[in-house]
Each structure stands twice: as C-alpha cells, then as structure tokens.
C-alpha cells in the first residue's frame, strides 16, 4: 500500500524537527518511534518522551492512502540523511513493515500500531495565552539558560522559571551558585485576568529544544500556560511539555540592590583574558582570582602542578583594592551569551556576590557568588 511519494528533504525536515527529543533507551519500545499520520496531502509527524511532545505538519505530499503508523525515528532519519539531496522517496506499508524506496535503494523497517502511541493532550481553552517574537524569546533563553542546574536533587532548579506579568515576560534560572534574569516585552499584553501573574517552571530538556528549534526571526511564538502543561506554537511546530511542579526560589531576594562599587569592562577583552586564564585551571578546580587595583584588573589562576597564569587589563577604576575568586566557567558562560560591548560589575567586598548588568538596561541581571581560593 503506497503511502506517499515526495522529495527526501520534504520528509527529512519535519522528521528532524521532532526526532531530537527521542531518547536512545526507553522502557517502552514504542517511544523510540515517530508517529506518522497522513491525511490527503497533509503529513503529520509526532514524537514524545512522555514529558515532552513535538508535532509538525507539512503539505504537498503526492498520492497514497490515508494511514497512521509508528516507525523507528533514528533509523528513518539516518536513512534519509544518507540518501542524495535530490532523491525522490516513496513510503509504502506492507504487512506491518514500512518500505522506503529511493532510486535503487530500498529499506524495510518494522512498525508498531499508531493506536498504542502515547500522546499528551494540549490544555483546554482556559489556558493563559501570550505572544512574543521568536527572536526575542530565543535571545532571552540564551541569556539565562546556561545558569540552569543539571541533575540537582532540588529538581525545581533543573529548569527555567517563566513569568508572565502584564506586558512583560521574565525568565530566571539558577543552580544555587549563580542566577540569571532576563525580561522582554510581549507583543500583546498577557491576557489572563487583570492583575494575574502566571509562573511556570520549564524542564531543562524543553528549554534546550526550544533554543534549538526557534527561528532567528520576528515570526510569532504563541505560548499557552495551563495547569501542569505549557504549549509553544511556532511555524508548523507545536511543542507540548509538562511543567516542573515545585516552588522556585525568590529570585528578587537574591539580586543585590545596593552594592556601592561599580566598574565597567569591555566584554570582549575580559572574555579573552578569562579564556586564557582558564587554560591552567582543571576540571576539579575552576577557580580564578580577580584583583582590582587602581586602573588595572589582574586575573590569576593556578593549578596543582604549581603552574600559574597571569593577565592584566587596563580599566577605569579608582578605589580600594579588591581580591575576589570566581569559578571561571560561571563568568565565561555569561560573557559568551551577551552581545553588549560593555558590561557593568556591581560589587561590595570579596565575600559578597557580584551583580553583572548591561549599561542603561535593567532587563538583564546576573548574580554570581564568589569562591574561596
């Protein structure tokens, strides 16, 4: 039974949009598969890991009968990738086996019933809705997502806090050692009840998948928040995710409000100096010392082999000497994910956290704790 005939790219593009969340190992074999549904000339592909679900629909596929099947996502993706770019591909179903043909190449894959494939149901019409440009949302993710924890026993830190409040969308991430905050204006005011503020903690995997999939354009991203689910719709893609159930830390208490000292750095030279100093750090100990003196910043790192890196930058600073240690990774992360030419450091003393902001911009804040060296 012929399902469809189309080009290799017309199949590969939607498959790559959904296959990224398919895990290599599953307790349920069917979760290694992608659900393929064909109705007329519309082809829908769906993948899930029970926590996240991605669906995409494309049109213009020629011929064949309407059908719904599931087939190994990675195997089908690897086959399509290996075919010539201009190849015409046909899919046919015979006796529960999917046949993929392209030129003289032919592959037969096992299928599992579509009726057995688990699916997440999108939230009902009571969901709170908001809209923002894809580029703006993607930029916000880049500014905060690196601060998420990984496999922390405090499970609510293994994600990103999303706050919709009036006409503003805020994101916060922290791993307990550093905290990143970014805000952006919504295209339309948040349509929940007047005065309502909605919060949701997105899982780490969802955040990384959105960062991968969103386009660098002003095309709209529609977000629905309801109960324990969130839905993201952009282009032909719909991503449904379960939310992390937990109480996120009060980030406003963490952000320093009155650090008395301020120094501005050129971002690129500081990034380069820290990258050089990081060469002599080790995986177990990533500490660097930053020594502020009159007109100069000294960056020093050492390791167990008694090796030392020493770098200096000229800066506009005229105050008391400050010697403070940091995990260099925490500084490299923030500097790599900002585009501003200049950054402001607000600090108190060598035992207090440092607040990093952008000049004339209160929509980004990064707090990093010092470390003893």
mmCIF file of C-alpha atoms in Angstrom:
data_model
loop_
_atom_site.group_PDB
_atom_site.id
_atom_site.type_symbol
_atom_site.label_atom_id
_atom_site.label_comp_id
_atom_site.label_asym_id
_atom_site.label_seq_id
_atom_site.Cartn_x
_atom_site.Cartn_y
_atom_site.Cartn_z
ATOM 1 C CA UNK A 1 0.000 0.000 0.000
ATOM 2 C CA UNK A 2 1.616 3.234 -1.183
ATOM 3 C CA UNK A 3 1.578 5.985 1.442
ATOM 4 C CA UNK A 4 3.243 8.856 -0.367
ATOM 5 C CA UNK A 5 5.868 9.974 -2.826
ATOM 6 C CA UNK A 6 7.882 13.081 -2.092
ATOM 7 C CA UNK A 7 11.387 14.508 -2.017
ATOM 8 C CA UNK A 8 13.978 13.463 0.516
ATOM 9 C CA UNK A 9 14.154 16.951 2.083
ATOM 10 C CA UNK A 10 10.353 17.197 2.407
ATOM 11 C CA UNK A 11 10.484 14.144 4.688
ATOM 12 C CA UNK A 12 13.763 14.834 6.470
ATOM 13 C CA UNK A 13 12.998 18.411 7.578
ATOM 14 C CA UNK A 14 9.846 17.612 9.616
ATOM 15 C CA UNK A 15 11.430 14.422 10.944
ATOM 16 C CA UNK A 16 14.436 16.351 12.271
ATOM 17 C CA UNK A 17 12.047 18.823 13.938
ATOM 18 C CA UNK A 18 10.525 16.094 16.118
ATOM 19 C CA UNK A 19 13.240 13.433 16.426
ATOM 20 C CA UNK A 20 15.511 15.476 18.690
ATOM 21 C CA UNK A 21 13.548 14.530 21.816
ATOM 22 C CA UNK A 22 13.596 10.774 21.107
ATOM 23 C CA UNK A 23 15.801 9.065 23.698
ATOM 24 C CA UNK A 24 18.145 6.222 22.746
ATOM 25 C CA UNK A 25 16.946 3.997 25.583
ATOM 26 C CA UNK A 26 13.361 3.582 26.715
ATOM 27 C CA UNK A 27 11.401 1.233 28.931
ATOM 28 C CA UNK A 28 8.646 1.473 26.285
ATOM 29 C CA UNK A 29 9.983 0.426 22.850
ATOM 30 C CA UNK A 30 7.336 2.494 21.042
ATOM 31 C CA UNK A 31 8.851 5.701 22.447
ATOM 32 C CA UNK A 32 11.815 5.138 20.130
ATOM 33 C CA UNK A 33 9.392 5.575 17.234
ATOM 34 C CA UNK A 34 7.895 8.577 15.499
ATOM 35 C CA UNK A 35 4.168 8.684 14.773
ATOM 36 C CA UNK A 36 3.458 9.363 11.093
ATOM 37 C CA UNK A 37 -0.093 10.295 10.087
ATOM 38 C CA UNK A 38 -1.164 11.022 6.500
ATOM 39 C CA UNK A 39 -4.488 12.631 5.606
ATOM 40 C CA UNK A 40 -4.865 13.683 1.979
ATOM 41 C CA UNK A 41 -1.744 15.654 1.084
ATOM 42 C CA UNK A 42 -1.057 16.542 4.757
ATOM 43 C CA UNK A 43 1.677 14.677 6.606
ATOM 44 C CA UNK A 44 1.929 14.940 10.404
ATOM 45 C CA UNK A 45 4.888 13.678 12.425
ATOM 46 C CA UNK A 46 4.858 13.419 16.220
ATOM 47 C CA UNK A 47 7.436 12.297 18.778
ATOM 48 C CA UNK A 48 7.270 12.154 22.574
ATOM 49 C CA UNK A 49 9.209 11.006 25.625
ATOM 50 C CA UNK A 50 6.084 11.233 27.843
ATOM 51 C CA UNK A 51 7.302 14.553 29.294
ATOM 52 C CA UNK A 52 7.626 16.482 26.015
ATOM 53 C CA UNK A 53 5.793 16.108 22.723
ATOM 54 C CA UNK A 54 6.558 17.749 19.358
ATOM 55 C CA UNK A 55 4.199 17.720 16.378
ATOM 56 C CA UNK A 56 4.737 19.183 12.926
ATOM 57 C CA UNK A 57 2.534 19.169 9.836
ATOM 58 C CA UNK A 58 3.547 19.667 6.196
ATOM 59 C CA UNK A 59 1.570 19.631 2.962
ATOM 60 C CA UNK A 60 2.085 18.925 -0.724
ATOM 61 C CA UNK A 61 2.785 15.199 -0.475
ATOM 62 C CA UNK A 62 1.692 13.244 -3.535
ATOM 63 C CA UNK A 63 -0.659 10.271 -3.732
ATOM 64 C CA UNK A 64 -1.095 7.322 -1.433
ATOM 65 C CA UNK A 65 -3.703 6.317 1.117
ATOM 66 C CA UNK A 66 -4.535 7.825 4.491
ATOM 67 C CA UNK A 67 -2.788 5.948 7.281
ATOM 68 C CA UNK A 68 -1.235 6.248 10.759
ATOM 69 C CA UNK A 69 1.848 4.225 11.738
ATOM 70 C CA UNK A 70 4.883 4.448 14.019
ATOM 71 C CA UNK A 71 8.431 3.630 12.909
ATOM 72 C CA UNK A 72 11.905 3.932 14.432
ATOM 73 C CA UNK A 73 12.723 7.657 14.422
ATOM 74 C CA UNK A 74 16.522 7.468 14.380
ATOM 75 C CA UNK A 75 16.664 4.690 11.802
ATOM 76 C CA UNK A 76 14.389 6.578 9.416
ATOM 77 C CA UNK A 77 16.335 9.787 10.000
ATOM 78 C CA UNK A 78 19.689 8.097 9.339
ATOM 79 C CA UNK A 79 18.323 6.532 6.130
ATOM 80 C CA UNK A 80 17.040 9.854 4.797
ATOM 81 C CA UNK A 81 20.283 11.628 5.702
ATOM 82 C CA UNK A 82 22.273 9.031 3.777
ATOM 83 C CA UNK A 83 20.248 9.496 0.578
ATOM 84 C CA UNK A 84 21.245 12.049 -2.105
ATOM 85 C CA UNK A 85 19.845 15.534 -1.527
ATOM 86 C CA UNK A 86 17.752 15.490 -4.706
ATOM 87 C CA UNK A 87 16.379 11.954 -4.242
ATOM 88 C CA UNK A 88 12.674 11.200 -4.642
ATOM 89 C CA UNK A 89 11.443 8.970 -1.839
ATOM 90 C CA UNK A 90 8.379 6.733 -1.611
ATOM 91 C CA UNK A 91 6.923 5.159 1.528
ATOM 92 C CA UNK A 92 4.806 2.033 1.329
ATOM 93 C CA UNK A 93 3.246 -0.148 4.032
ATOM 94 C CA UNK A 94 3.050 -3.907 3.578
ATOM 95 C CA UNK A 95 2.298 -6.392 6.348
ATOM 96 C CA UNK A 96 3.300 -4.047 9.197
ATOM 97 C CA UNK A 97 6.587 -3.191 7.502
ATOM 98 C CA UNK A 98 7.412 0.247 6.115
ATOM 99 C CA UNK A 99 9.311 0.191 2.825
ATOM 100 C CA UNK A 100 11.422 3.223 1.982
ATOM 101 C CA UNK A 101 12.491 3.459 -1.666
ATOM 102 C CA UNK A 102 14.790 5.970 -3.327
ATOM 103 C CA UNK A 103 16.333 5.155 -6.709
ATOM 104 C CA UNK A 104 17.897 1.723 -6.362
ATOM 105 C CA UNK A 105 17.973 1.890 -2.566
ATOM 106 C CA UNK A 106 15.328 0.065 -0.565
ATOM 107 C CA UNK A 107 14.848 -0.294 3.193
ATOM 108 C CA UNK A 108 12.253 -2.226 5.168
ATOM 109 C CA UNK A 109 11.502 -1.106 8.729
ATOM 110 C CA UNK A 110 9.337 -2.638 11.437
ATOM 111 C CA UNK A 111 6.319 -0.624 12.566
ATOM 112 C CA UNK A 112 4.188 -0.576 15.706
ATOM 113 C CA UNK A 113 0.461 0.305 15.869
ATOM 114 C CA UNK A 114 -0.340 4.020 15.974
ATOM 115 C CA UNK A 115 -3.162 3.304 18.442
ATOM 116 C CA UNK A 116 -0.555 2.298 21.052
ATOM 117 C CA UNK A 117 1.428 5.532 20.747
ATOM 118 C CA UNK A 118 1.113 7.728 23.895
ATOM 119 C CA UNK A 119 0.199 11.371 23.327
ATOM 120 C CA UNK A 120 -0.043 14.438 25.559
ATOM 121 C CA UNK A 121 -3.342 16.281 25.314
ATOM 122 C CA UNK A 122 -2.949 20.075 24.919
ATOM 123 C CA UNK A 123 -4.576 22.174 27.661
ATOM 124 C CA UNK A 124 -8.156 23.318 27.273
ATOM 125 C CA UNK A 125 -9.435 26.775 26.322
ATOM 126 C CA UNK A 126 -8.850 28.119 29.855
ATOM 127 C CA UNK A 127 -5.128 28.355 29.165
ATOM 128 C CA UNK A 128 -3.411 31.728 29.560
ATOM 129 C CA UNK A 129 -2.075 32.906 26.199
ATOM 130 C CA UNK A 130 0.813 35.186 25.297
ATOM 131 C CA UNK A 131 2.654 36.061 22.105
ATOM 132 C CA UNK A 132 6.249 37.139 21.542
ATOM 133 C CA UNK A 133 8.625 37.173 18.584
ATOM 134 C CA UNK A 134 10.743 34.054 18.135
ATOM 135 C CA UNK A 135 13.997 36.036 18.018
ATOM 136 C CA UNK A 136 13.220 37.885 21.254
ATOM 137 C CA UNK A 137 12.284 34.659 23.073
ATOM 138 C CA UNK A 138 15.351 32.838 21.756
ATOM 139 C CA UNK A 139 17.601 35.707 22.865
ATOM 140 C CA UNK A 140 16.074 35.587 26.343
ATOM 141 C CA UNK A 141 16.691 31.843 26.544
ATOM 142 C CA UNK A 142 20.334 32.363 25.582
ATOM 143 C CA UNK A 143 20.757 34.983 28.312
ATOM 144 C CA UNK A 144 19.585 32.720 31.157
ATOM 145 C CA UNK A 145 19.506 29.015 30.184
ATOM 146 C CA UNK A 146 23.210 28.362 30.942
ATOM 147 C CA UNK A 147 22.504 29.040 34.640
ATOM 148 C CA UNK A 148 20.105 26.076 34.964
ATOM 149 C CA UNK A 149 21.203 23.260 37.255
ATOM 150 C CA UNK A 150 21.936 19.776 35.916
ATOM 151 C CA UNK A 151 20.624 16.750 37.846
ATOM 152 C CA UNK A 152 20.301 18.726 41.081
ATOM 153 C CA UNK A 153 18.447 16.999 43.909
ATOM 154 C CA UNK A 154 16.431 20.237 44.117
ATOM 155 C CA UNK A 155 14.526 19.250 40.992
ATOM 156 C CA UNK A 156 12.938 22.679 40.523
ATOM 157 C CA UNK A 157 16.397 24.096 39.759
ATOM 158 C CA UNK A 158 16.754 21.740 36.773
ATOM 159 C CA UNK A 159 14.673 24.111 34.694
ATOM 160 C CA UNK A 160 13.826 27.698 33.908
ATOM 161 C CA UNK A 161 11.245 29.919 35.597
ATOM 162 C CA UNK A 162 8.909 31.646 33.142
ATOM 163 C CA UNK A 163 6.855 34.572 34.481
ATOM 164 C CA UNK A 164 4.100 36.326 32.504
ATOM 165 C CA UNK A 165 3.066 39.546 34.202
ATOM 166 C CA UNK A 166 1.117 42.230 32.341
ATOM 167 C CA UNK A 167 3.009 43.167 29.195
ATOM 168 C CA UNK A 168 6.304 41.599 30.283
ATOM 169 C CA UNK A 169 7.806 38.128 30.069
ATOM 170 C CA UNK A 170 10.579 37.277 32.545
ATOM 171 C CA UNK A 171 12.942 34.314 32.693
ATOM 172 C CA UNK A 172 15.045 33.211 35.656
ATOM 173 C CA UNK A 173 17.489 30.323 36.055
ATOM 174 C CA UNK A 174 19.788 29.386 38.930
ATOM 175 C CA UNK A 175 21.887 26.454 40.101
ATOM 176 C CA UNK A 176 22.444 27.834 43.596
ATOM 177 C CA UNK A 177 25.853 29.350 42.733
ATOM 178 C CA UNK A 178 24.736 31.875 40.130
ATOM 179 C CA UNK A 179 21.443 33.343 38.914
ATOM 180 C CA UNK A 180 20.480 34.820 35.538
ATOM 181 C CA UNK A 181 17.451 37.063 34.937
ATOM 182 C CA UNK A 182 16.149 38.474 31.655
ATOM 183 C CA UNK A 183 12.939 40.325 30.757
ATOM 184 C CA UNK A 184 11.295 41.262 27.456
ATOM 185 C CA UNK A 185 8.100 42.974 26.329
ATOM 186 C CA UNK A 186 5.269 40.818 24.997
ATOM 187 C CA UNK A 187 3.773 41.640 21.599
ATOM 188 C CA UNK A 188 0.336 41.768 23.210
ATOM 189 C CA UNK A 189 -0.430 42.197 26.926
ATOM 190 C CA UNK A 190 -0.795 38.937 28.811
ATOM 191 C CA UNK A 191 -4.491 38.030 28.506
ATOM 192 C CA UNK A 192 -5.014 36.403 31.898
ATOM 193 C CA UNK A 193 -7.351 38.082 34.340
ATOM 194 C CA UNK A 194 -6.395 41.634 35.240
ATOM 195 C CA UNK A 195 -3.564 41.710 37.738
ATOM 196 C CA UNK A 196 -2.891 37.979 37.411
ATOM 197 C CA UNK A 197 0.721 36.840 37.327
ATOM 198 C CA UNK A 198 1.391 33.370 35.943
ATOM 199 C CA UNK A 199 4.534 31.346 36.655
ATOM 200 C CA UNK A 200 5.749 28.082 35.152
ATOM 201 C CA UNK A 201 8.984 26.088 35.526
ATOM 202 C CA UNK A 202 10.039 24.664 32.153
ATOM 203 C CA UNK A 203 12.113 21.443 32.219
ATOM 204 C CA UNK A 204 15.723 21.687 31.070
ATOM 205 C CA UNK A 205 15.109 19.462 28.047
ATOM 206 C CA UNK A 206 12.240 21.676 26.891
ATOM 207 C CA UNK A 207 14.384 24.808 27.183
ATOM 208 C CA UNK A 208 17.224 23.277 25.144
ATOM 209 C CA UNK A 209 14.804 22.032 22.482
ATOM 210 C CA UNK A 210 13.180 25.472 22.137
ATOM 211 C CA UNK A 211 16.602 27.103 21.835
ATOM 212 C CA UNK A 212 17.426 24.649 19.037
ATOM 213 C CA UNK A 213 14.167 24.949 17.140
ATOM 214 C CA UNK A 214 13.188 28.626 17.310
ATOM 215 C CA UNK A 215 13.996 30.749 14.279
ATOM 216 C CA UNK A 216 16.091 33.907 14.384
ATOM 217 C CA UNK A 217 13.172 35.944 13.037
ATOM 218 C CA UNK A 218 10.303 38.102 14.235
ATOM 219 C CA UNK A 219 7.725 35.429 13.389
ATOM 220 C CA UNK A 220 5.308 34.962 16.307
ATOM 221 C CA UNK A 221 5.635 32.399 19.059
ATOM 222 C CA UNK A 222 2.358 31.604 20.813
ATOM 223 C CA UNK A 223 2.612 30.292 24.381
ATOM 224 C CA UNK A 224 -0.213 28.651 26.328
ATOM 225 C CA UNK A 225 0.137 28.057 30.076
ATOM 226 C CA UNK A 226 -2.384 25.933 31.946
ATOM 227 C CA UNK A 227 -2.163 23.647 34.963
ATOM 228 C CA UNK A 228 0.887 21.426 34.666
ATOM 229 C CA UNK A 229 1.402 21.954 30.936
ATOM 230 C CA UNK A 230 2.719 24.543 28.507
ATOM 231 C CA UNK A 231 2.292 24.684 24.742
ATOM 232 C CA UNK A 232 4.585 26.502 22.300
ATOM 233 C CA UNK A 233 3.369 27.036 18.726
ATOM 234 C CA UNK A 234 5.643 28.482 16.052
ATOM 235 C CA UNK A 235 5.603 27.920 12.305
ATOM 236 C CA UNK A 236 4.392 24.364 11.623
ATOM 237 C CA UNK A 237 5.574 23.124 15.040
ATOM 238 C CA UNK A 238 3.605 22.541 18.241
ATOM 239 C CA UNK A 239 5.591 21.612 21.363
ATOM 240 C CA UNK A 240 3.656 20.404 24.417
ATOM 241 C CA UNK A 241 5.562 19.969 27.673
ATOM 242 C CA UNK A 242 4.808 19.020 31.230
ATOM 243 C CA UNK A 243 5.950 21.572 33.793
ATOM 244 C CA UNK A 244 8.113 21.043 36.876
ATOM 245 C CA UNK A 245 5.957 21.066 39.978
ATOM 246 C CA UNK A 246 7.814 22.937 42.698
ATOM 247 C CA UNK A 247 8.456 26.278 44.378
ATOM 248 C CA UNK A 248 11.181 28.263 42.628
ATOM 249 C CA UNK A 249 13.430 30.340 44.926
ATOM 250 C CA UNK A 250 12.542 34.016 45.423
ATOM 251 C CA UNK A 251 14.971 35.437 42.890
ATOM 252 C CA UNK A 252 14.266 39.055 43.857
ATOM 253 C CA UNK A 253 15.842 38.455 47.278
ATOM 254 C CA UNK A 254 18.997 37.096 45.640
ATOM 255 C CA UNK A 255 19.627 40.089 43.368
ATOM 256 C CA UNK A 256 21.701 42.735 45.251
ATOM 257 C CA UNK A 257 20.038 46.139 45.362
ATOM 258 C CA UNK A 258 22.667 48.454 46.834
ATOM 259 C CA UNK A 259 26.217 47.380 46.011
ATOM 260 C CA UNK A 260 28.237 50.594 46.427
ATOM 261 C CA UNK A 261 31.004 49.961 43.879
ATOM 262 C CA UNK A 262 30.722 49.913 40.087
ATOM 263 C CA UNK A 263 33.281 49.188 37.394
ATOM 264 C CA UNK A 264 32.700 48.833 33.648
ATOM 265 C CA UNK A 265 34.532 46.321 31.468
ATOM 266 C CA UNK A 266 34.837 45.901 27.730
ATOM 267 C CA UNK A 267 33.230 42.494 27.304
ATOM 268 C CA UNK A 268 35.445 41.020 24.579
ATOM 269 C CA UNK A 269 38.866 41.762 26.155
ATOM 270 C CA UNK A 270 37.622 40.470 29.529
ATOM 271 C CA UNK A 271 36.289 37.302 27.881
ATOM 272 C CA UNK A 272 39.604 36.714 26.100
ATOM 273 C CA UNK A 273 41.630 37.239 29.292
ATOM 274 C CA UNK A 274 39.429 34.809 31.254
ATOM 275 C CA UNK A 275 39.703 32.218 28.484
ATOM 276 C CA UNK A 276 43.488 32.452 28.694
ATOM 277 C CA UNK A 277 43.473 32.147 32.466
ATOM 278 C CA UNK A 278 41.119 29.167 32.280
ATOM 279 C CA UNK A 279 43.713 27.159 30.331
ATOM 280 C CA UNK A 280 45.650 26.370 33.520
ATOM 281 C CA UNK A 281 42.593 25.515 35.608
ATOM 282 C CA UNK A 282 41.451 21.910 35.996
ATOM 283 C CA UNK A 283 38.087 20.170 35.752
ATOM 284 C CA UNK A 284 38.057 19.718 39.531
ATOM 285 C CA UNK A 285 39.097 23.272 40.340
ATOM 286 C CA UNK A 286 37.990 26.076 38.016
ATOM 287 C CA UNK A 287 38.883 28.969 40.281
ATOM 288 C CA UNK A 288 40.423 32.260 39.143
ATOM 289 C CA UNK A 289 41.332 35.307 41.224
ATOM 290 C CA UNK A 290 40.321 38.748 40.040
ATOM 291 C CA UNK A 291 42.303 41.547 41.707
ATOM 292 C CA UNK A 292 41.005 45.086 41.243
ATOM 293 C CA UNK A 293 43.562 47.823 41.823
ATOM 294 C CA UNK A 294 43.889 51.432 40.787
ATOM 295 C CA UNK A 295 43.459 51.439 36.977
ATOM 296 C CA UNK A 296 44.099 47.724 36.478
ATOM 297 C CA UNK A 297 42.408 44.324 36.726
ATOM 298 C CA UNK A 298 44.678 41.335 37.375
ATOM 299 C CA UNK A 299 43.409 37.834 36.580
ATOM 300 C CA UNK A 300 45.338 34.958 38.145
ATOM 301 C CA UNK A 301 44.869 31.181 38.020
ATOM 302 C CA UNK A 302 46.988 28.331 39.404
ATOM 303 C CA UNK A 303 46.802 24.544 39.470
ATOM 304 C CA UNK A 304 48.129 21.589 41.469
ATOM 305 C CA UNK A 305 51.309 21.453 39.353
ATOM 306 C CA UNK A 306 52.273 24.924 40.674
ATOM 307 C CA UNK A 307 51.671 26.459 37.248
ATOM 308 C CA UNK A 308 50.295 29.987 37.060
ATOM 309 C CA UNK A 309 48.530 32.208 34.534
ATOM 310 C CA UNK A 310 48.603 35.978 34.984
ATOM 311 C CA UNK A 311 46.764 38.531 32.830
ATOM 312 C CA UNK A 312 46.137 42.252 33.181
ATOM 313 C CA UNK A 313 43.563 44.656 31.741
ATOM 314 C CA UNK A 314 43.568 48.433 31.971
ATOM 315 C CA UNK A 315 40.281 49.648 33.468
ATOM 316 C CA UNK A 316 38.715 52.848 34.719
ATOM 317 C CA UNK A 317 38.743 52.024 38.432
ATOM 318 C CA UNK A 318 39.913 54.214 41.291
ATOM 319 C CA UNK A 319 39.008 52.664 44.611
ATOM 320 C CA UNK A 320 40.063 50.235 47.284
ATOM 321 C CA UNK A 321 41.873 47.056 46.303
ATOM 322 C CA UNK A 322 39.588 44.060 45.907
ATOM 323 C CA UNK A 323 40.703 40.423 45.666
ATOM 324 C CA UNK A 324 37.860 38.056 44.807
ATOM 325 C CA UNK A 325 37.712 34.495 43.471
ATOM 326 C CA UNK A 326 35.253 33.008 40.989
ATOM 327 C CA UNK A 327 34.517 29.792 39.172
ATOM 328 C CA UNK A 328 35.753 30.869 35.739
ATOM 329 C CA UNK A 329 33.061 28.825 33.989
ATOM 330 C CA UNK A 330 30.353 30.980 35.559
ATOM 331 C CA UNK A 331 31.994 34.110 34.117
ATOM 332 C CA UNK A 332 32.689 32.623 30.680
ATOM 333 C CA UNK A 333 29.063 31.477 30.379
ATOM 334 C CA UNK A 334 27.593 34.919 30.861
ATOM 335 C CA UNK A 335 30.163 36.725 28.710
ATOM 336 C CA UNK A 336 29.701 34.258 25.846
ATOM 337 C CA UNK A 337 25.931 34.710 25.854
ATOM 338 C CA UNK A 338 25.814 38.514 25.854
ATOM 339 C CA UNK A 339 26.247 40.710 22.790
ATOM 340 C CA UNK A 340 26.809 44.060 24.502
ATOM 341 C CA UNK A 341 30.220 45.687 24.045
ATOM 342 C CA UNK A 342 30.330 46.791 27.693
ATOM 343 C CA UNK A 343 29.184 45.220 30.961
ATOM 344 C CA UNK A 344 28.832 46.730 34.435
ATOM 345 C CA UNK A 345 30.014 44.972 37.610
ATOM 346 C CA UNK A 346 28.410 45.992 40.902
ATOM 347 C CA UNK A 347 30.249 44.719 43.983
ATOM 348 C CA UNK A 348 30.700 45.238 47.696
ATOM 349 C CA UNK A 349 33.630 43.205 49.042
ATOM 350 C CA UNK A 350 35.478 39.956 48.442
ATOM 351 C CA UNK A 351 32.900 37.883 50.319
ATOM 352 C CA UNK A 352 29.759 39.225 48.652
ATOM 353 C CA UNK A 353 28.085 38.265 45.401
ATOM 354 C CA UNK A 354 28.723 40.312 42.253
ATOM 355 C CA UNK A 355 25.899 41.718 40.111
ATOM 356 C CA UNK A 356 26.556 41.953 36.372
ATOM 357 C CA UNK A 357 24.277 44.199 34.299
ATOM 358 C CA UNK A 358 24.243 45.946 30.932
ATOM 359 C CA UNK A 359 24.723 49.757 30.786
ATOM 360 C CA UNK A 360 21.374 51.557 30.714
ATOM 361 C CA UNK A 361 19.447 48.285 30.652
ATOM 362 C CA UNK A 362 17.579 46.878 33.645
ATOM 363 C CA UNK A 363 16.195 43.880 31.720
ATOM 364 C CA UNK A 364 19.246 41.676 32.295
ATOM 365 C CA UNK A 365 20.863 40.780 35.626
ATOM 366 C CA UNK A 366 23.398 38.102 36.520
ATOM 367 C CA UNK A 367 24.419 37.309 40.093
ATOM 368 C CA UNK A 368 27.434 35.129 40.799
ATOM 369 C CA UNK A 369 28.730 34.027 44.183
ATOM 370 C CA UNK A 370 32.452 34.263 44.971
ATOM 371 C CA UNK A 371 34.551 31.227 45.867
ATOM 372 C CA UNK A 372 37.435 30.804 48.278
ATOM 373 C CA UNK A 373 40.803 30.383 46.576
#
